PDB file of C-alpha atoms in Angstrom:
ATOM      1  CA  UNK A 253      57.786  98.444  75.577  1.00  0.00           C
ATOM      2  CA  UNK A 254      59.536  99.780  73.124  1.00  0.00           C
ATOM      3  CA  UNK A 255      62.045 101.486  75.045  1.00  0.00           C
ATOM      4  CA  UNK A 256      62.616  98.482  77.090  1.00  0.00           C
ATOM      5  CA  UNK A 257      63.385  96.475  73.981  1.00  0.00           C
ATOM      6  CA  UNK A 258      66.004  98.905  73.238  1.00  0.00           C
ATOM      7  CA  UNK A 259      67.796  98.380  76.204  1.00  0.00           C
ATOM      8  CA  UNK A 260      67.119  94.842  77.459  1.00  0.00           C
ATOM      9  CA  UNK A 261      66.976  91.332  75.876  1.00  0.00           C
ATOM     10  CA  UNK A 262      65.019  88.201  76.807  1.00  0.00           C
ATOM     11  CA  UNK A 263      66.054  85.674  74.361  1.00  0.00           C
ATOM     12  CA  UNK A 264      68.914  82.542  73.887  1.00  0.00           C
ATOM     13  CA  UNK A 265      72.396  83.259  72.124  1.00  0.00           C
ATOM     14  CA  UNK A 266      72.836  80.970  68.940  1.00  0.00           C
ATOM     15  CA  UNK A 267      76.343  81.981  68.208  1.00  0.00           C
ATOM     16  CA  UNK A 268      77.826  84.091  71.674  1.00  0.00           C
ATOM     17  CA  UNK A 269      80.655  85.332  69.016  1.00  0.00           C
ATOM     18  CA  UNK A 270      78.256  87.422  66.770  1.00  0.00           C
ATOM     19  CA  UNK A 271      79.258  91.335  67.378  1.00  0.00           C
ATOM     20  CA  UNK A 272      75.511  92.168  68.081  1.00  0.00           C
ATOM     21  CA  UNK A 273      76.337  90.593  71.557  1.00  0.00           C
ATOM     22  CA  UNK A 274      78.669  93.003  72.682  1.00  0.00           C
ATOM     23  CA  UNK A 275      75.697  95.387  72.918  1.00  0.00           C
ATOM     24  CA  UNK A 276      75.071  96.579  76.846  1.00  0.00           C
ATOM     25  CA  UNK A 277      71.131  95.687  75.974  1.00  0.00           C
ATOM     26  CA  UNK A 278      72.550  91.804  75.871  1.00  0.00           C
ATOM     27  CA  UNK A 279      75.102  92.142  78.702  1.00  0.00           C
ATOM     28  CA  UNK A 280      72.224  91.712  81.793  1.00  0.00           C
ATOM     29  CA  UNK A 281      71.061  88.230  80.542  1.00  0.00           C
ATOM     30  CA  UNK A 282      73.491  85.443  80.940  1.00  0.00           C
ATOM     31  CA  UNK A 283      71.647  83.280  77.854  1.00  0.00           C
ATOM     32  CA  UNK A 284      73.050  86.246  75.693  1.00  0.00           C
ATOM     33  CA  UNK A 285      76.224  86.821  76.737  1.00  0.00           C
ATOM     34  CA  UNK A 286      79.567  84.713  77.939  1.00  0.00           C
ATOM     35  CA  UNK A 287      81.585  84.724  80.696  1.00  0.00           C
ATOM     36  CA  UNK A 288      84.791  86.802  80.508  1.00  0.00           C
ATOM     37  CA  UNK A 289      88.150  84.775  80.479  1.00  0.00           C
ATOM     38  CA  UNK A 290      89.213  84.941  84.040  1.00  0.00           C
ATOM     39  CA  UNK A 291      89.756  80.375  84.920  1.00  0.00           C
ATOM     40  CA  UNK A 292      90.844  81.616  88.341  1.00  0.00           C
ATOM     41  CA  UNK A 293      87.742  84.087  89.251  1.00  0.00           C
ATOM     42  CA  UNK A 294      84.744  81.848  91.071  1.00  0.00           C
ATOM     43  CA  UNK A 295      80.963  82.886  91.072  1.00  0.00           C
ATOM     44  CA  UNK A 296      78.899  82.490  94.117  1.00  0.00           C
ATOM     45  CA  UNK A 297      75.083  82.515  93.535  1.00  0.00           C
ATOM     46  CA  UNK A 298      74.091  82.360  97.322  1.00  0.00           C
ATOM     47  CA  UNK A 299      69.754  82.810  97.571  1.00  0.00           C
ATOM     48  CA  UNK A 300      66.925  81.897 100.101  1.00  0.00           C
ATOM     49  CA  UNK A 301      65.242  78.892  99.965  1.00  0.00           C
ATOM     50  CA  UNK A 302      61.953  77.034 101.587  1.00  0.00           C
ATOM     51  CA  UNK A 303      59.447  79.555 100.831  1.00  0.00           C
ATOM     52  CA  UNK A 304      56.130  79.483  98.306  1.00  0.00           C
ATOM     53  CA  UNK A 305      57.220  81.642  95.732  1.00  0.00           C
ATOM     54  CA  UNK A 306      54.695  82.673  92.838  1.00  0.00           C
ATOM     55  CA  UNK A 307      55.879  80.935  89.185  1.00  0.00           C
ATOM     56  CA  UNK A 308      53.316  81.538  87.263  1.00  0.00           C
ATOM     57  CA  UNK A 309      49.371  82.536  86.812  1.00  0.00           C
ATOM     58  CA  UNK A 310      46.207  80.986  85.301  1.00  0.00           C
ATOM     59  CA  UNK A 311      44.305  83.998  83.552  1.00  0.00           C
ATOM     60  CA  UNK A 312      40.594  84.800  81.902  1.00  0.00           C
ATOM     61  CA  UNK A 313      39.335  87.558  80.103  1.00  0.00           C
ATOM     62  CA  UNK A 314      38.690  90.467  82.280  1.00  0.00           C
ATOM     63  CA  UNK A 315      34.747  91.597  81.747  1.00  0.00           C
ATOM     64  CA  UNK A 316      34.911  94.042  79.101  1.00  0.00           C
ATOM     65  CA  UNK A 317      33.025  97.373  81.310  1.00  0.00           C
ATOM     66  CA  UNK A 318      35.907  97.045  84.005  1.00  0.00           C
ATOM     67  CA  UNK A 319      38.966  96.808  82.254  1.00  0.00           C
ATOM     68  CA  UNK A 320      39.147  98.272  78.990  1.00  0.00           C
ATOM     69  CA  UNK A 321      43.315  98.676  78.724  1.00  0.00           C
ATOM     70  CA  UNK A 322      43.760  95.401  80.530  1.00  0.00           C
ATOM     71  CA  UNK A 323      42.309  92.165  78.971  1.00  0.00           C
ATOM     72  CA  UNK A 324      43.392  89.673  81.555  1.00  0.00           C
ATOM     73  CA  UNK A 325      42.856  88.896  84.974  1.00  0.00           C
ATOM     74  CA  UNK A 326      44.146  86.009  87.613  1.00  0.00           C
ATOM     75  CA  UNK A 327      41.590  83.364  87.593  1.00  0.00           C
ATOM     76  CA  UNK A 328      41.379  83.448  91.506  1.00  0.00           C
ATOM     77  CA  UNK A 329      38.539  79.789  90.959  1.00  0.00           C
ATOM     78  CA  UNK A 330      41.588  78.103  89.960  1.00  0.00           C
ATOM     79  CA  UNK A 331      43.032  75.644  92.588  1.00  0.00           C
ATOM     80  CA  UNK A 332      44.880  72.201  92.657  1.00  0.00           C
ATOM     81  CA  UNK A 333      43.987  69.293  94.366  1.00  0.00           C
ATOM     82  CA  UNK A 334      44.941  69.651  98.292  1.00  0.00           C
ATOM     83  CA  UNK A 335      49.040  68.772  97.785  1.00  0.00           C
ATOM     84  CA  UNK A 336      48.932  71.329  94.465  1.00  0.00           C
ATOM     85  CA  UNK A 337      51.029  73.682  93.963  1.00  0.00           C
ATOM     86  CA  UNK A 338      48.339  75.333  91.997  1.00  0.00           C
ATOM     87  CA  UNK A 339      46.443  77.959  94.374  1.00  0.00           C
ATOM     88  CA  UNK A 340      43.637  80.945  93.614  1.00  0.00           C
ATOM     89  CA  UNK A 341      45.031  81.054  90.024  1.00  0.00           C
ATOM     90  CA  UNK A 342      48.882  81.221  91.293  1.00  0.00           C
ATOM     91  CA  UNK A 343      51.656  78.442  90.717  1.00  0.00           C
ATOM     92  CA  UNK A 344      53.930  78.379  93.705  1.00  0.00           C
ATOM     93  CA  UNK A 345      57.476  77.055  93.637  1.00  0.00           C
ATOM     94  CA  UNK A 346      60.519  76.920  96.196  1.00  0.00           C
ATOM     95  CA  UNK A 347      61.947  79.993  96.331  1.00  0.00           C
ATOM     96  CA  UNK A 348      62.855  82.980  98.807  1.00  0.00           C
ATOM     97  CA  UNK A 349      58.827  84.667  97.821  1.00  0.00           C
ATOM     98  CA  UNK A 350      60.452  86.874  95.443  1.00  0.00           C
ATOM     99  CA  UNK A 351      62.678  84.869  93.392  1.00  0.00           C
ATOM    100  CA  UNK A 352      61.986  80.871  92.038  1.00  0.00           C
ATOM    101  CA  UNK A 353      65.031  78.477  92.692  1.00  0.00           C
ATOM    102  CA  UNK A 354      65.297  77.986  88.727  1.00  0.00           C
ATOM    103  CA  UNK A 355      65.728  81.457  88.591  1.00  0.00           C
ATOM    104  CA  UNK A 356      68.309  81.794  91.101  1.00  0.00           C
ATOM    105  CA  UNK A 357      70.560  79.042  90.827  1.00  0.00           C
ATOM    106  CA  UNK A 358      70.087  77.266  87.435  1.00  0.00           C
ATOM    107  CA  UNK A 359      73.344  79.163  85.937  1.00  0.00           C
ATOM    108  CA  UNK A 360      75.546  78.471  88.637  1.00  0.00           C
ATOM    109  CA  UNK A 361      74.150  74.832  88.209  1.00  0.00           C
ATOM    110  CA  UNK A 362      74.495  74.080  84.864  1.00  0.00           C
ATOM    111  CA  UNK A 363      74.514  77.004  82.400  1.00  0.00           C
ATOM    112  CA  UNK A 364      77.875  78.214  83.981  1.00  0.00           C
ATOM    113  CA  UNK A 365      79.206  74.819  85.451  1.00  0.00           C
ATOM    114  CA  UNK A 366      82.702  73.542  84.021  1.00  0.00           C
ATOM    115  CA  UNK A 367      83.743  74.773  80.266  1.00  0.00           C
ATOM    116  CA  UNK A 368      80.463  75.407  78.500  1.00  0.00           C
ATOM    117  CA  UNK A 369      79.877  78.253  76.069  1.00  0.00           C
ATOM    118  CA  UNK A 370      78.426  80.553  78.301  1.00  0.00           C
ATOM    119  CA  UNK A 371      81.721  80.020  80.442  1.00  0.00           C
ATOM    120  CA  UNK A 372      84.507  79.336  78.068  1.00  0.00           C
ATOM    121  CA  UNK A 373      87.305  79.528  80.335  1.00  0.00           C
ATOM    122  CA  UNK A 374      85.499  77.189  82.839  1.00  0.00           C
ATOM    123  CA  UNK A 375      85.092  79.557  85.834  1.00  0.00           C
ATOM    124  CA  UNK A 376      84.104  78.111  89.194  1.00  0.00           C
ATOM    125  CA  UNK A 377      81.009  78.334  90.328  1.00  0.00           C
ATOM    126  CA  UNK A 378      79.199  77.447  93.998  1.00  0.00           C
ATOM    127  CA  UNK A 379      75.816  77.306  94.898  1.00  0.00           C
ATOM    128  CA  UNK A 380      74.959  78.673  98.426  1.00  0.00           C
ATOM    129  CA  UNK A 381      71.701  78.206  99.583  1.00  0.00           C
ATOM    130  CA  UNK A 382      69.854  79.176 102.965  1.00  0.00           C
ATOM    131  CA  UNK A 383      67.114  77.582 104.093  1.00  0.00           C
ATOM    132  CA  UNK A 384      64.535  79.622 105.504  1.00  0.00           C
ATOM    133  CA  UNK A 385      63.678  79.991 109.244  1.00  0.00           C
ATOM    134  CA  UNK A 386      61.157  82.432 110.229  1.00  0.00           C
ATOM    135  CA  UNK A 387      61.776  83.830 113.440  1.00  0.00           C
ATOM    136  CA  UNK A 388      60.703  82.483 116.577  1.00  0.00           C
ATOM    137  CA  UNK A 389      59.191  85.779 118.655  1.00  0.00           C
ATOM    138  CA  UNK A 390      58.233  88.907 117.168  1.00  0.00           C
ATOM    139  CA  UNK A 391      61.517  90.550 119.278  1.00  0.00           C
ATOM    140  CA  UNK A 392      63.856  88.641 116.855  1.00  0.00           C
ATOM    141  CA  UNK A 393      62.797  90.731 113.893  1.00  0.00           C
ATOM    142  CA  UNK A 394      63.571  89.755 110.608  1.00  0.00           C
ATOM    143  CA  UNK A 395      65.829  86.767 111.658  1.00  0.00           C
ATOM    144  CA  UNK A 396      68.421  85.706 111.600  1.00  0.00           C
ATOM    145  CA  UNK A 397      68.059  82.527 109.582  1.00  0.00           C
ATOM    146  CA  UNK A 398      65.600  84.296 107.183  1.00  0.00           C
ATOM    147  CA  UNK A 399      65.960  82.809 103.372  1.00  0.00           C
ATOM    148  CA  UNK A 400      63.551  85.655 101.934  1.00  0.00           C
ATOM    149  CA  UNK A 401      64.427  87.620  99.150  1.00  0.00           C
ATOM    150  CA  UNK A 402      65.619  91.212 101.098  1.00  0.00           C
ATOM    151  CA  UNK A 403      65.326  89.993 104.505  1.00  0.00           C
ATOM    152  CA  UNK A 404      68.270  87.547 103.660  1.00  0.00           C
ATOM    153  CA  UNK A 405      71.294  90.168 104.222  1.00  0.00           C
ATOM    154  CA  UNK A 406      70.856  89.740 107.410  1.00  0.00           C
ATOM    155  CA  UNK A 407      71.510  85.793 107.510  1.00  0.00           C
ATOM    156  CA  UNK A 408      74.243  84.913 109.907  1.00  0.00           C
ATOM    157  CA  UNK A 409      75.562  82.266 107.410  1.00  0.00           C
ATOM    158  CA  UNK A 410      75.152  84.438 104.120  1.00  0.00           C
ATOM    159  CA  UNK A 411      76.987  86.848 106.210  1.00  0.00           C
ATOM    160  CA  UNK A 412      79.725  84.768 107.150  1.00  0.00           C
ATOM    161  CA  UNK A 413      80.129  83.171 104.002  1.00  0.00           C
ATOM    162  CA  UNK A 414      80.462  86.596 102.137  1.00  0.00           C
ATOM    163  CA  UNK A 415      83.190  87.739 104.240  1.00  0.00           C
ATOM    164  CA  UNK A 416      85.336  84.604 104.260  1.00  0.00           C
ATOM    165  CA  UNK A 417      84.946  85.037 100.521  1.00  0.00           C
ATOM    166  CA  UNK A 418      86.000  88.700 101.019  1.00  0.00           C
ATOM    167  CA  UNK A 419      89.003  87.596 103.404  1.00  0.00           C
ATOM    168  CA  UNK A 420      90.346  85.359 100.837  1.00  0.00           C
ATOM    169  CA  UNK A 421      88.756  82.041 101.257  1.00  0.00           C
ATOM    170  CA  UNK A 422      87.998  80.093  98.094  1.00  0.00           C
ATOM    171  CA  UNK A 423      84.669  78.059  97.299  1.00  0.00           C
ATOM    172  CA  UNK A 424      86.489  75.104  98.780  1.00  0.00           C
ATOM    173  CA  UNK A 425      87.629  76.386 101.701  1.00  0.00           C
ATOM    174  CA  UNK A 426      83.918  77.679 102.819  1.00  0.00           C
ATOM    175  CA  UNK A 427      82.325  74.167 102.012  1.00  0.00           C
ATOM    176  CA  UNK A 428      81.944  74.469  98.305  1.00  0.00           C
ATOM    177  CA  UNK A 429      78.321  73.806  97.257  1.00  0.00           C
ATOM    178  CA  UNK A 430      75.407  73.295  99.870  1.00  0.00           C
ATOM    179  CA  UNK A 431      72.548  72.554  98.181  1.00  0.00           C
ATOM    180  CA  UNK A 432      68.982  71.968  99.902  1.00  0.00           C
ATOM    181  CA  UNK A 433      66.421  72.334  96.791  1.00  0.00           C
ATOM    182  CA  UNK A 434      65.956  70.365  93.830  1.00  0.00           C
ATOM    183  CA  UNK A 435      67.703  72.929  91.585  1.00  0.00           C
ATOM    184  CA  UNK A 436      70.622  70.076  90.189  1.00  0.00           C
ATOM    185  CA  UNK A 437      68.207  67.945  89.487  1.00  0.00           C
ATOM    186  CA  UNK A 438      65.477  70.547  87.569  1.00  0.00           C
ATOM    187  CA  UNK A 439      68.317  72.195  85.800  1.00  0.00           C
ATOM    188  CA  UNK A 440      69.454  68.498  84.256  1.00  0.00           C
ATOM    189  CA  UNK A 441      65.814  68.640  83.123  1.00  0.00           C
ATOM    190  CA  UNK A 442      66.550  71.867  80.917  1.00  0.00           C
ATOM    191  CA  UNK A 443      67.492  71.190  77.059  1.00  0.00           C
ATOM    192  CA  UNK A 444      69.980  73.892  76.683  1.00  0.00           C
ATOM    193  CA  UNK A 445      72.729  73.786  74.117  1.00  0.00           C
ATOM    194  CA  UNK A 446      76.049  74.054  76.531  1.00  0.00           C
TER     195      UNK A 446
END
């Protein structure tokens, strides 16, 4: 832990301009750090979408015999009512199964959207999402619609997207935002100083 603390950081800027920020350990989280000054670069944050996708856990005390080093378990009894999203001790969200939508999108929605302090020289930014398809036969493989987490890269439209960015297109030209989760309207539900 400790050596994880030295090189990563999990917390909320107060003041971006403070020289501890300018510390690699700070540069991975996007609460920590700021945009650099670039008004004519755009950010794409292009993710899966349409599959349960753990959140978070309900835990108990693990039986003190079995587990000595870990004191908490899932508490698999756990379950919401039929429509929950509450199941064998796990909270499931939209998401691609690896990642939640909050998670992917919510700086490209609001934390990074216009001039805010995480993006002082307002940078564009486009959210590309791909709803999820599973395959239709087995011969299809991964598909080519998928919206899960690896299995993604090979998504026709991620793929064309990507390289009409790469040829020179801007977020305009390929459609600008296309949107089909809740993430606008969860992110406006986020007190964050901008």
């Amino acid at each position: 832990m400790q050596r994880a603390e030295a090189h990563f950081s999990h917390g909320i800027a107060d003041n971006l301009d403070d020289p501890k920020y300018t510390h690699y350990k700070y540069w991975s989280n996007p609460l920590e750090t700021k945009l650099p000054h670039a008004p004519d670069m755009e950010i794409y944050s292009l993710y899966g979408v349409g599959i349960p996708t753990e959140r978070s856990y309900v835990y108990k005390m693990s039986p003190s015999s079995k587990c000595k080093s870990i004191p908490f378990r899932i508490d698999s009894s756990a379950d919401g009512q039929a429509d929950s999203c509450l199941k064998n001790g796990v909270y499931f969200v939209d998401g691609d199964e690896s990642v939640p939508v909050l998670s992917a999108g919510f700086m490209c929605a609001k934390g990074w959207r216009g001039k805010t302090r995480f993006n002082p020289s307002g940078i564009a930014t486009y959210i590309r999402e791909y709803r999820h398809k599973a395959p239709s036969s087995l011969l299809q493989g991964r598909g080519l619609e998928s919206g899960a987490h690896v299995d993604i890269m090979g998504n026709v439209a991620l793929i064309e997207d990507v390289l009409r960015v790469a040829a020179g297109a801007s977020g305009k030209d390929i459609g600008g935002d296309r949107i089909h989760s809740d993430i606008m309207k969860m992110s406006q539900r986020i007190n964050l100083q901008l």
